[in-house]
Amino acid sequence: MNNSMNTRKNAARLERRQRKLDAGLVDAQYPEVRGIVISMIYNQRGIQKSLPRVINFFPGSYALFRVDCLNKECIDGGFDLTQVITGMIRNRKEAAKGDLSCEGDGPSANHSTIAYEVAIQYT
Ligand SMILES: [Zn+2]
């Protein structure tokens, strides 16, 4: 890895931390939400094995509904579920599913995708 790649990675990491702080906590942003569960199957191009992941959000979690890409060559990649989740909360919807591609600057377009299911519990 060369220096400019390191610099880009560090900048991406700092930006991620800032985004987290900006997002605030779930109970401050969405007081009606008791919990959010994102279940996903992560698929990386060229790798046969799919990887299941489950991410839980609680009232005290940061309201940052973004999942990192697991591809090591991917810079600032990830899957942003913010629109999906805020849309669900607005309509008090309890379940949704879909697919997303990584937004990052990876080794190739569509280098990774997720198939997700979101479940939200309300107070
Ligand atoms: Zn990626």
mmCIF file of C-alpha atoms and ligand atoms in Angstrom:
data_model
loop_
_atom_site.group_PDB
_atom_site.id
_atom_site.type_symbol
_atom_site.label_atom_id
_atom_site.label_comp_id
_atom_site.label_asym_id
_atom_site.label_seq_id
_atom_site.Cartn_x
_atom_site.Cartn_y
_atom_site.Cartn_z
ATOM 1 C CA MET A 1 0.000 0.000 0.000
ATOM 2 C CA ASN A 2 1.493 3.378 -0.927
ATOM 3 C CA ASN A 3 1.321 6.593 1.053
ATOM 4 C CA SER A 4 -1.377 8.345 -0.899
ATOM 5 C CA MET A 5 -3.641 5.329 -0.429
ATOM 6 C CA ASN A 6 -2.944 5.470 3.308
ATOM 7 C CA THR A 7 -3.800 9.146 3.354
ATOM 8 C CA ARG A 8 -7.060 8.503 1.554
ATOM 9 C CA LYS A 9 -7.904 5.700 3.941
ATOM 10 C CA ASN A 10 -7.194 7.906 6.955
ATOM 11 C CA ALA A 11 -9.288 10.708 5.545
ATOM 12 C CA ALA A 12 -12.108 8.255 4.941
ATOM 13 C CA ARG A 13 -11.843 6.997 8.522
ATOM 14 C CA LEU A 14 -11.998 10.523 9.959
ATOM 15 C CA GLU A 15 -14.957 11.343 7.788
ATOM 16 C CA ARG A 16 -16.748 8.227 8.971
ATOM 17 C CA ARG A 17 -16.183 9.233 12.591
ATOM 18 C CA GLN A 18 -17.504 12.722 11.909
ATOM 19 C CA ARG A 19 -20.577 11.328 10.170
ATOM 20 C CA LYS A 20 -21.258 9.226 13.258
ATOM 21 C CA LEU A 21 -21.118 12.251 15.544
ATOM 22 C CA ASP A 22 -23.299 14.252 13.166
ATOM 23 C CA ALA A 23 -25.899 11.516 13.018
ATOM 24 C CA GLY A 24 -26.742 11.730 16.728
ATOM 25 C CA LEU A 25 -28.384 8.984 18.738
ATOM 26 C CA VAL A 26 -31.392 6.942 17.729
ATOM 27 C CA ASP A 27 -33.548 8.025 20.692
ATOM 28 C CA ALA A 28 -32.860 11.708 20.030
ATOM 29 C CA GLN A 29 -33.625 11.454 16.313
ATOM 30 C CA TYR A 30 -36.387 8.874 16.399
ATOM 31 C CA PRO A 31 -37.910 8.691 19.904
ATOM 32 C CA GLU A 32 -40.634 6.352 18.654
ATOM 33 C CA VAL A 33 -38.124 3.660 17.720
ATOM 34 C CA ARG A 34 -37.397 0.908 20.218
ATOM 35 C CA GLY A 35 -35.012 -1.090 18.089
ATOM 36 C CA ILE A 36 -33.815 -1.739 14.562
ATOM 37 C CA VAL A 37 -32.360 -4.952 13.222
ATOM 38 C CA ILE A 38 -30.617 -5.095 9.880
ATOM 39 C CA SER A 39 -30.048 -8.635 8.630
ATOM 40 C CA MET A 40 -28.043 -8.954 5.500
ATOM 41 C CA ILE A 41 -26.229 -11.330 3.256
ATOM 42 C CA TYR A 42 -23.008 -9.827 2.058
ATOM 43 C CA ASN A 43 -21.709 -10.955 -1.332
ATOM 44 C CA GLN A 44 -18.303 -10.107 -2.649
ATOM 45 C CA ARG A 45 -17.637 -10.592 -6.318
ATOM 46 C CA GLY A 46 -15.284 -13.498 -6.959
ATOM 47 C CA ILE A 47 -15.851 -14.986 -3.523
ATOM 48 C CA GLN A 48 -18.290 -17.855 -3.484
ATOM 49 C CA LYS A 49 -19.147 -17.767 0.159
ATOM 50 C CA SER A 50 -21.866 -15.328 1.172
ATOM 51 C CA LEU A 51 -21.487 -13.767 4.539
ATOM 52 C CA PRO A 52 -24.507 -13.242 6.760
ATOM 53 C CA ARG A 53 -24.368 -10.253 9.108
ATOM 54 C CA VAL A 54 -26.813 -8.912 11.638
ATOM 55 C CA ILE A 55 -26.588 -5.391 13.022
ATOM 56 C CA ASN A 56 -28.698 -4.199 15.936
ATOM 57 C CA PHE A 57 -29.523 -0.595 16.761
ATOM 58 C CA PHE A 58 -30.801 0.448 20.163
ATOM 59 C CA PRO A 59 -32.075 3.816 21.398
ATOM 60 C CA GLY A 60 -28.551 4.602 22.595
ATOM 61 C CA SER A 61 -26.890 3.689 19.272
ATOM 62 C CA TYR A 62 -25.691 6.243 16.760
ATOM 63 C CA ALA A 63 -28.363 6.799 14.123
ATOM 64 C CA LEU A 64 -25.927 6.037 11.356
ATOM 65 C CA PHE A 65 -27.427 3.363 9.194
ATOM 66 C CA ARG A 66 -24.425 2.688 7.109
ATOM 67 C CA VAL A 67 -22.645 -0.621 6.753
ATOM 68 C CA ASP A 68 -18.993 -0.814 5.788
ATOM 69 C CA CYS A 69 -17.848 -2.699 2.733
ATOM 70 C CA LEU A 70 -15.640 -5.640 3.655
ATOM 71 C CA ASN A 71 -13.477 -5.435 0.562
ATOM 72 C CA LYS A 72 -9.964 -4.446 1.695
ATOM 73 C CA GLU A 73 -9.220 -2.562 -1.519
ATOM 74 C CA CYS A 74 -12.388 -0.546 -1.263
ATOM 75 C CA ILE A 75 -11.957 3.076 -0.192
ATOM 76 C CA ASP A 76 -14.750 4.665 1.802
ATOM 77 C CA GLY A 77 -17.174 2.082 0.567
ATOM 78 C CA GLY A 78 -20.327 0.976 2.213
ATOM 79 C CA PHE A 79 -24.023 0.497 1.984
ATOM 80 C CA ASP A 80 -26.225 3.340 3.065
ATOM 81 C CA LEU A 81 -29.545 2.260 4.516
ATOM 82 C CA THR A 82 -30.400 5.722 5.820
ATOM 83 C CA GLN A 83 -33.043 6.423 3.198
ATOM 84 C CA VAL A 84 -34.605 3.005 3.605
ATOM 85 C CA ILE A 85 -34.778 3.294 7.374
ATOM 86 C CA THR A 86 -35.902 6.907 7.644
ATOM 87 C CA GLY A 87 -38.592 6.178 5.041
ATOM 88 C CA MET A 88 -39.770 3.203 7.085
ATOM 89 C CA ILE A 89 -39.878 5.240 10.301
ATOM 90 C CA ARG A 90 -41.827 8.003 8.605
ATOM 91 C CA ASN A 91 -44.478 5.477 7.571
ATOM 92 C CA ARG A 92 -44.155 3.404 10.750
ATOM 93 C CA LYS A 93 -43.362 0.420 8.599
ATOM 94 C CA GLU A 94 -42.068 -2.619 10.437
ATOM 95 C CA ALA A 95 -40.292 -4.581 7.728
ATOM 96 C CA ALA A 96 -38.614 -4.004 4.389
ATOM 97 C CA LYS A 97 -36.134 -5.767 2.169
ATOM 98 C CA GLY A 98 -34.027 -5.056 -0.883
ATOM 99 C CA ASP A 99 -30.558 -5.029 -2.429
ATOM 100 C CA LEU A 100 -27.770 -2.466 -2.476
ATOM 101 C CA SER A 101 -24.401 -2.177 -4.213
ATOM 102 C CA CYS A 102 -21.314 -0.756 -2.550
ATOM 103 C CA GLU A 103 -20.947 3.003 -3.081
ATOM 104 C CA GLY A 104 -17.192 3.011 -2.702
ATOM 105 C CA ASP A 105 -14.240 3.265 -4.958
ATOM 106 C CA GLY A 106 -13.477 -0.412 -5.066
ATOM 107 C CA PRO A 107 -11.451 -2.631 -7.353
ATOM 108 C CA SER A 108 -14.396 -2.912 -9.751
ATOM 109 C CA ALA A 109 -17.956 -1.738 -10.090
ATOM 110 C CA ASN A 110 -20.350 -3.984 -8.233
ATOM 111 C CA HIS A 111 -17.476 -5.602 -6.324
ATOM 112 C CA SER A 112 -19.860 -6.198 -3.455
ATOM 113 C CA THR A 113 -23.560 -6.201 -2.818
ATOM 114 C CA ILE A 114 -25.905 -6.903 0.045
ATOM 115 C CA ALA A 115 -29.372 -8.358 0.221
ATOM 116 C CA TYR A 116 -30.903 -6.807 3.314
ATOM 117 C CA GLU A 117 -33.920 -7.091 5.539
ATOM 118 C CA VAL A 118 -34.758 -4.373 8.012
ATOM 119 C CA ALA A 119 -37.062 -4.861 10.987
ATOM 120 C CA ILE A 120 -38.079 -1.944 13.192
ATOM 121 C CA GLN A 121 -39.808 -2.088 16.544
ATOM 122 C CA TYR A 122 -41.728 0.945 17.721
ATOM 123 C CA THR A 123 -42.673 2.056 21.181
HETATM 124 ZN ZN ZN B 1 -16.857 -1.630 -1.500
#
